[in-house]
Tab-separated table of C-alpha atoms and ligand atoms in Angstrom:
chain	number	residue	atom	x	y	z
A	1	MET	CA	-12.542	41.775	-9.631
A	2	GLU	CA	-15.660	41.258	-7.498
A	3	LYS	CA	-15.375	38.154	-5.587
A	4	ARG	CA	-18.214	35.660	-5.975
A	5	THR	CA	-20.407	35.280	-2.891
A	6	VAL	CA	-21.028	31.830	-1.241
A	7	LEU	CA	-23.702	30.626	1.399
A	8	ILE	CA	-23.387	27.261	2.948
A	9	ILE	CA	-26.221	25.465	4.352
A	10	GLY	CA	-25.146	22.904	6.999
A	11	ALA	CA	-21.645	24.279	7.217
A	12	THR	CA	-20.747	22.252	10.326
A	13	GLY	CA	-21.199	19.003	8.653
A	14	SER	CA	-18.798	16.795	6.494
A	15	ILE	CA	-19.745	18.450	2.945
A	16	GLY	CA	-19.932	21.806	4.735
A	17	THR	CA	-16.507	21.634	6.387
A	18	GLN	CA	-14.899	20.469	3.295
A	19	SER	CA	-16.667	23.233	1.362
A	20	LEU	CA	-14.901	25.739	3.774
A	21	ASP	CA	-11.635	24.046	3.101
A	22	VAL	CA	-12.187	24.574	-0.571
A	23	LEU	CA	-13.119	28.251	-0.145
A	24	LYS	CA	-9.898	28.998	1.729
A	25	LYS	CA	-7.848	27.730	-1.151
A	26	LEU	CA	-9.591	29.198	-4.096
A	27	ASP	CA	-9.194	32.862	-4.952
A	28	GLY	CA	-12.219	34.742	-6.116
A	29	PHE	CA	-14.850	33.406	-3.861
A	30	LYS	CA	-15.980	34.870	-0.457
A	31	LEU	CA	-18.099	33.127	2.368
A	32	ILE	CA	-20.827	35.702	3.137
A	33	GLY	CA	-22.975	33.481	5.276
A	34	PHE	CA	-23.590	30.075	6.645
A	35	THR	CA	-26.154	27.880	8.550
A	36	TYR	CA	-25.364	25.179	11.450
A	37	HIS	CA	-27.973	23.186	13.212
A	38	SER	CA	-26.748	22.545	16.656
A	39	ASN	CA	-22.866	22.371	16.771
A	40	PHE	CA	-22.484	25.941	18.107
A	41	ASP	CA	-18.808	25.491	18.966
A	42	LEU	CA	-17.876	24.721	15.663
A	43	ALA	CA	-20.085	27.410	14.040
A	44	MET	CA	-18.135	30.074	16.324
A	45	LYS	CA	-14.944	28.448	15.203
A	46	ILE	CA	-15.995	29.121	11.451
A	47	LYS	CA	-17.108	32.640	12.462
A	48	SER	CA	-13.708	33.318	13.717
A	49	GLU	CA	-12.156	31.961	10.470
A	50	PHE	CA	-14.568	33.957	8.330
A	51	PRO	CA	-15.477	36.743	10.313
A	52	ASN	CA	-17.462	38.787	7.603
A	53	ALA	CA	-19.730	35.769	7.151
A	54	LYS	CA	-23.323	35.904	8.866
A	55	MET	CA	-24.436	32.810	10.670
A	56	LEU	CA	-27.839	31.281	11.496
A	57	SER	CA	-28.897	28.209	13.437
A	58	THR	CA	-31.517	26.421	11.655
A	59	LYS	CA	-32.517	24.703	15.072
A	60	LYS	CA	-32.974	27.942	16.875
A	61	ASP	CA	-33.965	30.323	14.194
A	62	LEU	CA	-35.500	28.264	11.390
A	63	GLU	CA	-38.334	30.915	10.747
A	64	ARG	CA	-35.545	33.521	10.009
A	65	PHE	CA	-34.110	31.315	7.320
A	66	GLU	CA	-35.954	33.071	4.311
A	67	ASP	CA	-34.981	36.659	5.695
A	68	PHE	CA	-31.429	35.408	6.062
A	69	MET	CA	-31.217	34.290	2.515
A	70	ASP	CA	-32.938	37.518	1.374
A	71	GLU	CA	-30.399	39.830	3.305
A	72	LEU	CA	-27.382	37.909	1.845
A	73	LYS	CA	-28.592	36.918	-1.735
A	74	PRO	CA	-25.662	34.854	-2.336
A	75	GLU	CA	-24.541	34.132	-5.701
A	76	ILE	CA	-23.998	30.664	-4.973
A	77	THR	CA	-25.519	28.413	-2.288
A	78	ILE	CA	-24.156	25.182	-1.336
A	79	ALA	CA	-27.229	23.028	-0.010
A	80	ALA	CA	-25.451	20.424	2.500
A	81	ALA	CA	-27.990	19.961	5.238
A	82	PRO	CA	-29.150	16.300	5.022
A	83	GLY	CA	-32.419	14.699	4.716
A	84	PHE	CA	-36.113	15.934	4.125
A	85	ALA	CA	-35.157	19.011	6.371
A	86	GLY	CA	-32.191	19.599	3.808
A	87	PHE	CA	-34.461	19.429	0.898
A	88	GLU	CA	-37.016	22.099	2.517
A	89	LEU	CA	-34.063	24.539	2.877
A	90	ALA	CA	-32.684	24.202	-0.380
A	91	TYR	CA	-35.988	24.476	-1.847
A	92	LYS	CA	-36.674	27.771	0.137
A	93	ALA	CA	-33.166	29.331	-0.874
A	94	ILE	CA	-33.666	29.140	-4.548
A	95	PRO	CA	-35.415	32.453	-5.038
A	96	TYR	CA	-32.425	34.081	-3.375
A	97	THR	CA	-29.542	32.835	-5.072
A	98	LYS	CA	-27.999	32.239	-8.709
A	99	ARG	CA	-26.519	28.802	-8.426
A	100	LEU	CA	-27.678	25.912	-6.246
A	101	ALA	CA	-24.575	23.812	-5.677
A	102	LEU	CA	-26.582	20.715	-4.412
A	103	ALA	CA	-25.042	18.002	-1.967
A	104	ASN	CA	-28.522	17.078	-0.572
A	105	LYS	CA	-29.686	14.116	-2.582
A	106	GLU	CA	-32.989	14.053	-0.828
A	107	ALA	CA	-34.055	17.328	-2.512
A	108	LEU	CA	-34.358	15.660	-5.926
A	109	VAL	CA	-35.346	12.037	-4.688
A	110	CYS	CA	-38.405	13.539	-2.558
A	111	GLY	CA	-39.201	16.883	-4.289
A	112	GLY	CA	-37.457	16.492	-7.805
A	113	LYS	CA	-40.467	17.852	-9.867
A	114	PHE	CA	-41.134	20.660	-7.299
A	115	LEU	CA	-37.576	21.873	-6.992
A	116	LYS	CA	-36.849	21.727	-10.635
A	117	LYS	CA	-40.020	23.834	-11.467
A	118	ARG	CA	-38.659	26.257	-8.866
A	119	ILE	CA	-35.074	26.161	-10.437
A	120	ARG	CA	-36.818	27.091	-13.949
A	121	ASP	CA	-39.124	29.703	-12.583
A	122	TYR	CA	-36.305	31.584	-10.814
A	123	ARG	CA	-33.831	30.703	-13.612
A	124	VAL	CA	-31.539	29.074	-11.004
A	125	GLU	CA	-28.454	27.056	-12.149
A	126	LEU	CA	-28.510	23.755	-10.711
A	127	ILE	CA	-24.758	21.980	-10.099
A	128	PRO	CA	-24.490	18.744	-8.531
A	129	VAL	CA	-21.973	18.289	-5.586
A	130	ASP	CA	-22.500	14.377	-5.209
A	131	SER	CA	-19.510	12.863	-6.649
A	132	GLU	CA	-21.133	10.409	-9.024
A	133	HIS	CA	-23.391	13.231	-10.259
A	134	SER	CA	-20.610	15.687	-10.716
A	135	ALA	CA	-18.903	12.909	-12.764
A	136	ILE	CA	-21.896	12.323	-15.180
A	137	PHE	CA	-22.634	16.142	-15.374
A	138	GLN	CA	-18.938	16.598	-16.507
A	139	LEU	CA	-19.388	13.764	-19.011
A	140	ILE	CA	-22.843	14.363	-20.168
A	141	GLU	CA	-23.440	14.960	-24.251
A	142	LYS	CA	-25.972	14.322	-26.967
A	143	GLY	CA	-26.538	10.410	-27.831
A	144	ILE	CA	-26.746	8.872	-24.332
A	145	GLU	CA	-27.814	5.352	-24.502
A	146	LYS	CA	-27.212	4.737	-20.628
A	147	ILE	CA	-25.260	5.817	-17.755
A	148	ALA	CA	-23.371	3.883	-14.832
A	149	ILE	CA	-22.610	5.236	-11.324
A	150	THR	CA	-20.191	3.439	-8.862
A	151	ALA	CA	-20.456	2.442	-5.251
A	152	SER	CA	-17.899	1.499	-2.772
A	153	GLY	CA	-19.719	-1.432	-1.485
A	154	GLY	CA	-19.859	0.273	2.169
A	155	ALA	CA	-17.920	-0.770	5.415
A	156	LEU	CA	-19.407	-4.321	5.273
A	157	ARG	CA	-18.587	-5.316	1.773
A	158	ASP	CA	-16.317	-8.018	2.801
A	159	TRP	CA	-18.411	-9.416	5.391
A	160	PRO	CA	-19.921	-12.916	5.021
A	161	ILE	CA	-23.778	-12.038	4.241
A	162	GLU	CA	-24.810	-14.287	7.352
A	163	ASN	CA	-22.953	-12.053	9.543
A	164	LEU	CA	-24.554	-8.887	8.600
A	165	LYS	CA	-27.317	-9.126	11.064
A	166	TYR	CA	-24.597	-8.912	13.725
A	167	ALA	CA	-23.023	-5.615	12.559
A	168	LYS	CA	-22.817	-2.791	15.064
A	169	PRO	CA	-22.831	0.959	14.473
A	170	SER	CA	-18.947	0.966	15.095
A	171	ASP	CA	-18.635	-1.742	12.395
A	172	VAL	CA	-20.586	0.149	9.733
A	173	LEU	CA	-19.212	3.832	10.613
A	174	LYS	CA	-15.813	2.719	9.112
A	175	HIS	CA	-16.127	3.716	5.515
A	176	PRO	CA	-13.473	2.071	3.231
A	177	VAL	CA	-13.291	4.999	0.770
A	178	TRP	CA	-15.073	8.417	1.448
A	179	SER	CA	-15.431	10.349	4.879
A	180	MET	CA	-18.806	11.380	5.375
A	181	GLY	CA	-21.644	12.104	7.980
A	182	LYS	CA	-22.917	9.343	9.813
A	183	LYS	CA	-26.354	8.731	8.096
A	184	ILE	CA	-24.733	8.525	4.623
A	185	THR	CA	-22.036	6.150	5.770
A	186	VAL	CA	-24.635	3.848	7.062
A	187	ASP	CA	-26.619	4.320	3.839
A	188	SER	CA	-23.439	3.438	1.962
A	189	ALA	CA	-23.131	0.085	3.922
A	190	THR	CA	-26.801	-0.784	3.249
A	191	MET	CA	-26.687	0.838	-0.497
A	192	PHE	CA	-29.754	2.877	0.331
A	193	ASN	CA	-27.507	5.841	-0.694
A	194	LYS	CA	-27.064	4.189	-4.077
A	195	ALA	CA	-30.719	3.859	-4.381
A	196	LEU	CA	-31.123	7.701	-3.614
A	197	GLU	CA	-28.541	8.317	-6.091
A	198	VAL	CA	-30.155	6.548	-9.121
A	199	MET	CA	-33.327	8.543	-8.332
A	200	GLU	CA	-31.115	11.759	-8.054
A	201	ALA	CA	-29.665	10.778	-11.315
A	202	MET	CA	-33.201	10.204	-13.056
A	203	GLU	CA	-34.213	13.542	-11.994
A	204	LEU	CA	-30.848	15.603	-12.601
A	205	PHE	CA	-30.381	13.986	-16.305
A	206	GLU	CA	-33.870	12.994	-17.171
A	207	ILE	CA	-32.838	9.319	-17.716
A	208	PRO	CA	-34.978	6.573	-17.037
A	209	PHE	CA	-34.470	4.409	-14.059
A	210	GLU	CA	-33.722	1.334	-16.401
A	211	LYS	CA	-30.735	3.214	-18.069
A	212	ILE	CA	-28.945	3.755	-14.949
A	213	ASP	CA	-26.432	0.898	-13.836
A	214	VAL	CA	-24.761	0.668	-10.524
A	215	TYR	CA	-21.746	-1.095	-10.166
A	216	VAL	CA	-19.765	-1.923	-6.839
A	217	HIS	CA	-16.121	-0.486	-7.642
A	218	ARG	CA	-13.906	-1.002	-4.555
A	219	GLU	CA	-10.951	1.010	-5.751
A	220	GLY	CA	-13.120	4.426	-5.543
A	221	MET	CA	-11.422	5.746	-8.809
A	222	ILE	CA	-14.167	5.718	-11.349
A	223	HIS	CA	-17.360	7.792	-10.295
A	224	GLY	CA	-19.482	7.630	-13.261
A	225	MET	CA	-19.544	6.599	-16.965
A	226	VAL	CA	-21.803	7.591	-20.014
A	227	PHE	CA	-22.459	5.259	-22.711
A	228	LEU	CA	-22.838	6.888	-26.260
A	229	LYS	CA	-24.926	5.428	-28.940
A	230	ASP	CA	-21.612	5.361	-31.343
A	231	GLY	CA	-20.182	2.417	-28.792
A	232	THR	CA	-17.888	5.036	-26.810
A	233	VAL	CA	-18.001	4.949	-23.160
A	234	LYS	CA	-16.728	8.075	-21.199
A	235	VAL	CA	-15.379	7.473	-18.056
A	236	HIS	CA	-14.680	10.155	-15.170
A	237	ALA	CA	-12.087	9.364	-12.703
A	238	SER	CA	-10.490	11.117	-9.716
A	239	VAL	CA	-9.276	10.476	-6.124
A	240	ALA	CA	-12.205	9.964	-3.821
A	241	ASP	CA	-12.190	13.178	-2.050
A	242	MET	CA	-15.373	15.400	-1.900
A	243	ARG	CA	-13.360	18.662	-2.187
A	244	ILE	CA	-12.908	17.941	-5.858
A	245	PRO	CA	-16.606	17.992	-6.892
A	246	ILE	CA	-17.367	20.692	-4.273
A	247	ALA	CA	-14.875	22.954	-5.908
A	248	PHE	CA	-16.142	22.270	-9.423
A	249	SER	CA	-19.820	23.074	-8.510
A	250	LEU	CA	-18.273	26.495	-7.272
A	251	THR	CA	-15.941	27.004	-10.174
A	252	TYR	CA	-17.727	25.669	-13.132
A	253	PRO	CA	-17.535	25.761	-16.182
A	254	ASP	CA	-13.916	26.781	-15.155
A	255	ARG	CA	-11.513	24.562	-13.123
A	256	LEU	CA	-9.777	26.853	-10.623
A	257	TYR	CA	-9.142	24.387	-7.962
A	258	GLU	CA	-5.698	22.640	-7.738
A	259	PHE	CA	-5.669	19.073	-6.097
A	260	PRO	CA	-2.285	17.584	-5.758
A	261	GLU	CA	-3.236	13.786	-6.749
A	262	PHE	CA	-4.388	11.677	-9.429
A	263	PRO	CA	-5.519	8.206	-8.919
A	264	GLU	CA	-2.918	5.604	-9.167
A	265	PHE	CA	-4.606	3.032	-11.517
A	266	SER	CA	-3.873	-0.493	-11.088
A	267	SER	CA	-6.492	-3.082	-11.309
A	268	LEU	CA	-10.215	-1.666	-11.634
A	269	THR	CA	-12.944	-3.944	-10.702
A	270	PHE	CA	-16.562	-3.664	-11.279
A	271	LYS	CA	-19.387	-5.962	-9.833
A	272	LYS	CA	-23.280	-5.994	-10.128
A	273	LEU	CA	-25.096	-5.560	-6.635
A	274	SER	CA	-26.080	-8.617	-4.786
A	275	LYS	CA	-30.039	-8.543	-3.873
A	276	GLU	CA	-28.991	-10.586	-0.614
A	277	ARG	CA	-26.418	-8.345	0.483
A	278	TYR	CA	-28.255	-5.098	-0.457
A	279	PRO	CA	-31.744	-5.703	-0.389
A	280	ILE	CA	-32.866	-2.139	0.184
A	281	PHE	CA	-31.417	-0.977	-3.023
A	282	PHE	CA	-34.095	-3.185	-4.940
A	283	LEU	CA	-36.790	-1.636	-3.320
A	284	SER	CA	-36.044	1.447	-5.343
A	285	GLU	CA	-37.781	-0.235	-8.203
A	286	TYR	CA	-41.065	-0.052	-6.202
A	287	VAL	CA	-40.812	3.696	-5.332
A	288	LYS	CA	-39.151	5.242	-8.165
A	289	ASP	CA	-41.956	6.715	-10.127
A	290	SER	CA	-43.840	8.410	-7.296
A	291	HIS	CA	-42.559	11.464	-5.176
A	292	SER	CA	-44.715	10.433	-2.526
A	293	LEU	CA	-43.509	6.884	-2.408
A	294	ARG	CA	-39.933	8.175	-2.644
A	295	THR	CA	-40.464	10.664	0.261
A	296	ALA	CA	-41.718	7.781	2.346
A	297	PHE	CA	-38.816	5.549	1.506
A	298	ASN	CA	-36.560	8.324	2.709
A	299	ALA	CA	-38.473	9.050	5.819
A	300	ALA	CA	-38.455	5.326	6.917
A	301	ASP	CA	-34.605	5.091	6.201
A	302	GLU	CA	-33.891	8.192	8.392
A	303	ILE	CA	-35.984	6.654	11.319
A	304	ALA	CA	-34.371	3.170	10.708
A	305	VAL	CA	-30.980	4.402	10.527
A	306	LYS	CA	-31.424	6.458	13.865
A	307	ALA	CA	-32.912	3.205	15.559
A	308	PHE	CA	-29.731	1.468	14.439
A	309	LEU	CA	-27.277	3.993	15.207
A	310	ASN	CA	-29.049	4.027	18.751
A	311	GLY	CA	-28.712	0.209	19.245
A	312	LYS	CA	-32.880	-0.225	18.927
A	313	ILE	CA	-32.752	-2.393	15.762
A	314	GLY	CA	-30.275	-4.816	13.862
A	315	PHE	CA	-28.497	-3.597	10.716
A	316	MET	CA	-30.501	-6.118	8.296
A	317	ASP	CA	-33.691	-4.711	10.072
A	318	ILE	CA	-33.181	-1.453	8.294
A	319	PRO	CA	-34.357	-2.688	5.024
A	320	LYS	CA	-37.143	-4.563	6.697
A	321	VAL	CA	-38.468	-1.354	8.385
A	322	VAL	CA	-38.283	0.572	5.057
A	323	GLU	CA	-40.218	-2.103	3.188
A	324	LYS	CA	-43.035	-2.251	5.745
A	325	VAL	CA	-43.300	1.559	5.580
A	326	ILE	CA	-43.691	1.747	1.956
A	327	GLU	CA	-46.101	-1.232	1.849
A	328	ASN	CA	-48.278	0.209	4.583
A	329	ILE	CA	-48.247	3.926	4.078
A	330	ASN	CA	-51.610	5.130	2.437
A	331	ILE	CA	-50.799	8.074	-0.025
A	332	SER	CA	-51.941	9.728	-3.103
A	333	GLU	CA	-49.403	11.415	-5.536
A	334	ALA	CA	-48.201	14.853	-4.007
A	335	LYS	CA	-49.393	17.981	-5.735
A	336	SER	CA	-47.302	20.228	-3.481
A	337	VAL	CA	-44.492	20.260	-1.087
A	338	GLU	CA	-46.942	20.710	1.455
A	339	ASP	CA	-48.507	17.161	0.545
A	340	LEU	CA	-44.828	15.650	0.616
A	341	LYS	CA	-44.546	17.132	4.097
A	342	THR	CA	-47.482	15.333	5.332
A	343	THR	CA	-46.145	11.867	3.679
A	344	ASP	CA	-42.747	12.711	5.216
A	345	LYS	CA	-44.509	13.096	8.629
A	346	GLU	CA	-46.835	10.081	8.398
A	347	ALA	CA	-43.927	7.773	7.195
A	348	ARG	CA	-41.862	8.714	10.166
A	349	ARG	CA	-44.757	7.798	12.437
A	350	LEU	CA	-45.174	4.445	10.959
A	351	ALA	CA	-41.298	4.034	11.071
A	352	CYS	CA	-41.266	4.956	14.616
A	353	GLU	CA	-44.002	2.409	15.386
A	354	ILE	CA	-42.522	-0.312	13.897
A	355	THR	CA	-39.033	0.374	15.220
A	356	ARG	CA	-40.503	1.530	18.565
A	357	SER	CA	-37.749	3.923	18.732
A	358	CYS	CA	-39.031	7.389	19.047
Z	1	NDP	P1	-23.424	15.798	8.170
Z	1	NDP	O1	-24.445	15.117	9.150
Z	1	NDP	O2	-21.907	15.619	8.300
Z	1	NDP	O3	-23.683	17.541	8.160
Z	1	NDP	C1	-25.027	17.743	8.337
Z	1	NDP	C2	-24.972	19.389	8.323
Z	1	NDP	O4	-26.331	19.880	8.385
Z	1	NDP	C3	-24.415	19.834	9.482
Z	1	NDP	O5	-23.892	21.255	9.366
Z	1	NDP	C4	-25.686	19.827	10.690
Z	1	NDP	O6	-25.327	20.701	11.573
Z	1	NDP	C5	-26.728	20.290	9.587
Z	1	NDP	N1	-28.148	19.813	9.883
Z	1	NDP	C6	-28.291	18.531	10.563
Z	1	NDP	N2	-29.534	18.180	10.854
Z	1	NDP	C7	-30.166	19.623	10.224
Z	1	NDP	C8	-31.490	19.734	10.167
Z	1	NDP	N3	-32.508	19.284	10.739
Z	1	NDP	N4	-31.875	21.062	9.559
Z	1	NDP	C9	-30.819	21.676	9.055
Z	1	NDP	N5	-29.479	21.484	8.988
Z	1	NDP	C10	-29.222	20.280	9.713
Z	1	NDP	O7	-23.953	15.287	6.804
Z	1	NDP	P2	-23.192	15.313	5.305
Z	1	NDP	O8	-22.375	16.493	5.134
Z	1	NDP	O9	-22.516	13.967	5.365
Z	1	NDP	O10	-24.251	15.352	4.270
Z	1	NDP	C11	-25.037	16.478	3.865
Z	1	NDP	C12	-25.746	16.037	2.733
Z	1	NDP	O11	-24.977	16.021	1.637
Z	1	NDP	C13	-26.678	14.916	2.919
Z	1	NDP	O12	-27.803	14.939	2.223
Z	1	NDP	C14	-25.788	13.921	1.981
Z	1	NDP	O13	-26.657	12.663	1.423
Z	1	NDP	C15	-25.178	14.633	0.998
Z	1	NDP	N6	-24.057	14.187	0.632
Z	1	NDP	C16	-22.731	14.033	1.367
Z	1	NDP	C17	-21.588	13.487	1.031
Z	1	NDP	C18	-20.569	13.385	1.980
Z	1	NDP	O14	-19.384	12.905	1.433
Z	1	NDP	N7	-20.672	13.559	3.146
Z	1	NDP	C19	-21.365	13.241	-0.321
Z	1	NDP	C20	-22.594	13.178	-1.330
Z	1	NDP	C21	-23.741	13.726	-0.732
Z	1	NDP	P3	-25.062	20.419	12.985
Z	1	NDP	O15	-23.746	19.677	12.835
Z	1	NDP	O16	-24.446	22.016	13.557
Z	1	NDP	O17	-25.892	20.080	13.893
Z	2	MG	MG1	-22.426	9.845	-3.857
C-alpha cells in the first residue's frame, strides 16, 4: 500500500520532534518534508534520520515556502510553528495539502474565520493536535450543552499568590505535567494558554464562549469533557503525552498508534480558575468576539513573554502589558489576513514600547 505523505512545519520544536518520534513508530506514513527556523544542527540530524525528506528554513528562505509546499504536496501537514508566524504558515499551506493537523493554536485565535474559510474553499480536513481539543474532537456529538477543558495550573500553581511577582524564568519553565516549548510553558503558568484554548475551541467546535468551562485539574489525566442534553457527561482521559493526540491527528479515523500506558486513576480534582492568580485568563472575555483584538492580545503576550524570559519585566507584569495593549490599540475589525498582520505589528510595537524590551 502507498504510504501517506507527511510534512512538518516546525520540525525542530517540541511538537515537531514528538511528531517525528510518532512517525518512526507508525507504519504507513512517510515524512517527505519539514521546515525548521534557526536550529540548523537539529535540522541536519533530522535529515540524516529521514534522508528522503526535503527541508527548508523559514528564517532563511521564507519566500520559498509556498513553492516548497507546491513541490511536495503532502497529504498531511502538521502545523507546529508557534505564534502569529505559525498561523501565516499554516494558512499558506492549506492549498497544497489534504489534511491540516493543527498544533498552532494562534491560527484559530487570530485568524479563525479566514483559516476556516480557506479550509472550506480547498476542502481540507482540519484535525486538532492540541490535547484538549483532540479530546473534545473525539467526544463531540449532537446535543451538546457545554464543554469543559482542563489545565494543569502551570509551574507556579502551588506558590502563594503574593510571591508570584518574584517568579524567575527558571521557576516558570518547570512545567508539572507537560513537556513543551518555552513560550507555551510560560503561557501555562499565566493561563494565557487556556485563554487561547477557549477561543480555539470556540472556532473549532462553533461553541459560544459562555459554554466552555475551564478547570484546573492537577493530575493531568482528563483533558476534555462534553456535557450532553440528556444529562450525560463524556470524559476523555489519557496519559499527558502529546504523542497520543499527534498520532491521532495522523491516523484519524483509525487508531494505529500503540502507547504502552494508561493513566492510573486515584483521586481526580477539578477547580475553577482564580482571577487573582490568573488575571490574564479573564481578559479573554474582552477580546473573544474580535479577530483583531484577539490578534493584538496574542501579539502583546508574545512580546511580554519574551521580555519576561529576558529578565526585562516581572512575571506578574505579563498580564499588565497585555491589558495595556488591548486597551490602547486602535483597531477596526479585520477584513483580511493583511489587516490582521497590520494589527499584529501595531500590537507588537505597543508592547515593545511598554516593556522597553525591543
Ligand atoms: P517550540 O518553540 O518548541 O518549537 C517551535 C518550532 O517552530 C521550531 O521548529 C522552531 O524552529 C520553529 N519556529 C520558531 N519560530 C518560528 C517562526 N517565526 N517561523 C517559523 N517557524 C518558527 O514550540 P512548541 O512545539 O511547543 O509549539 C508549537 C506550536 O504548537 C505552538 O503554537 C504551541 O502553542 C502549540 N502547541 C504546543 C504544545 C506542546 O506540547 N508543545 C501543545 C499544544 C499546542 P527552530 O527551533 O529551528 O528555530
Ligand atoms: Mg493544550
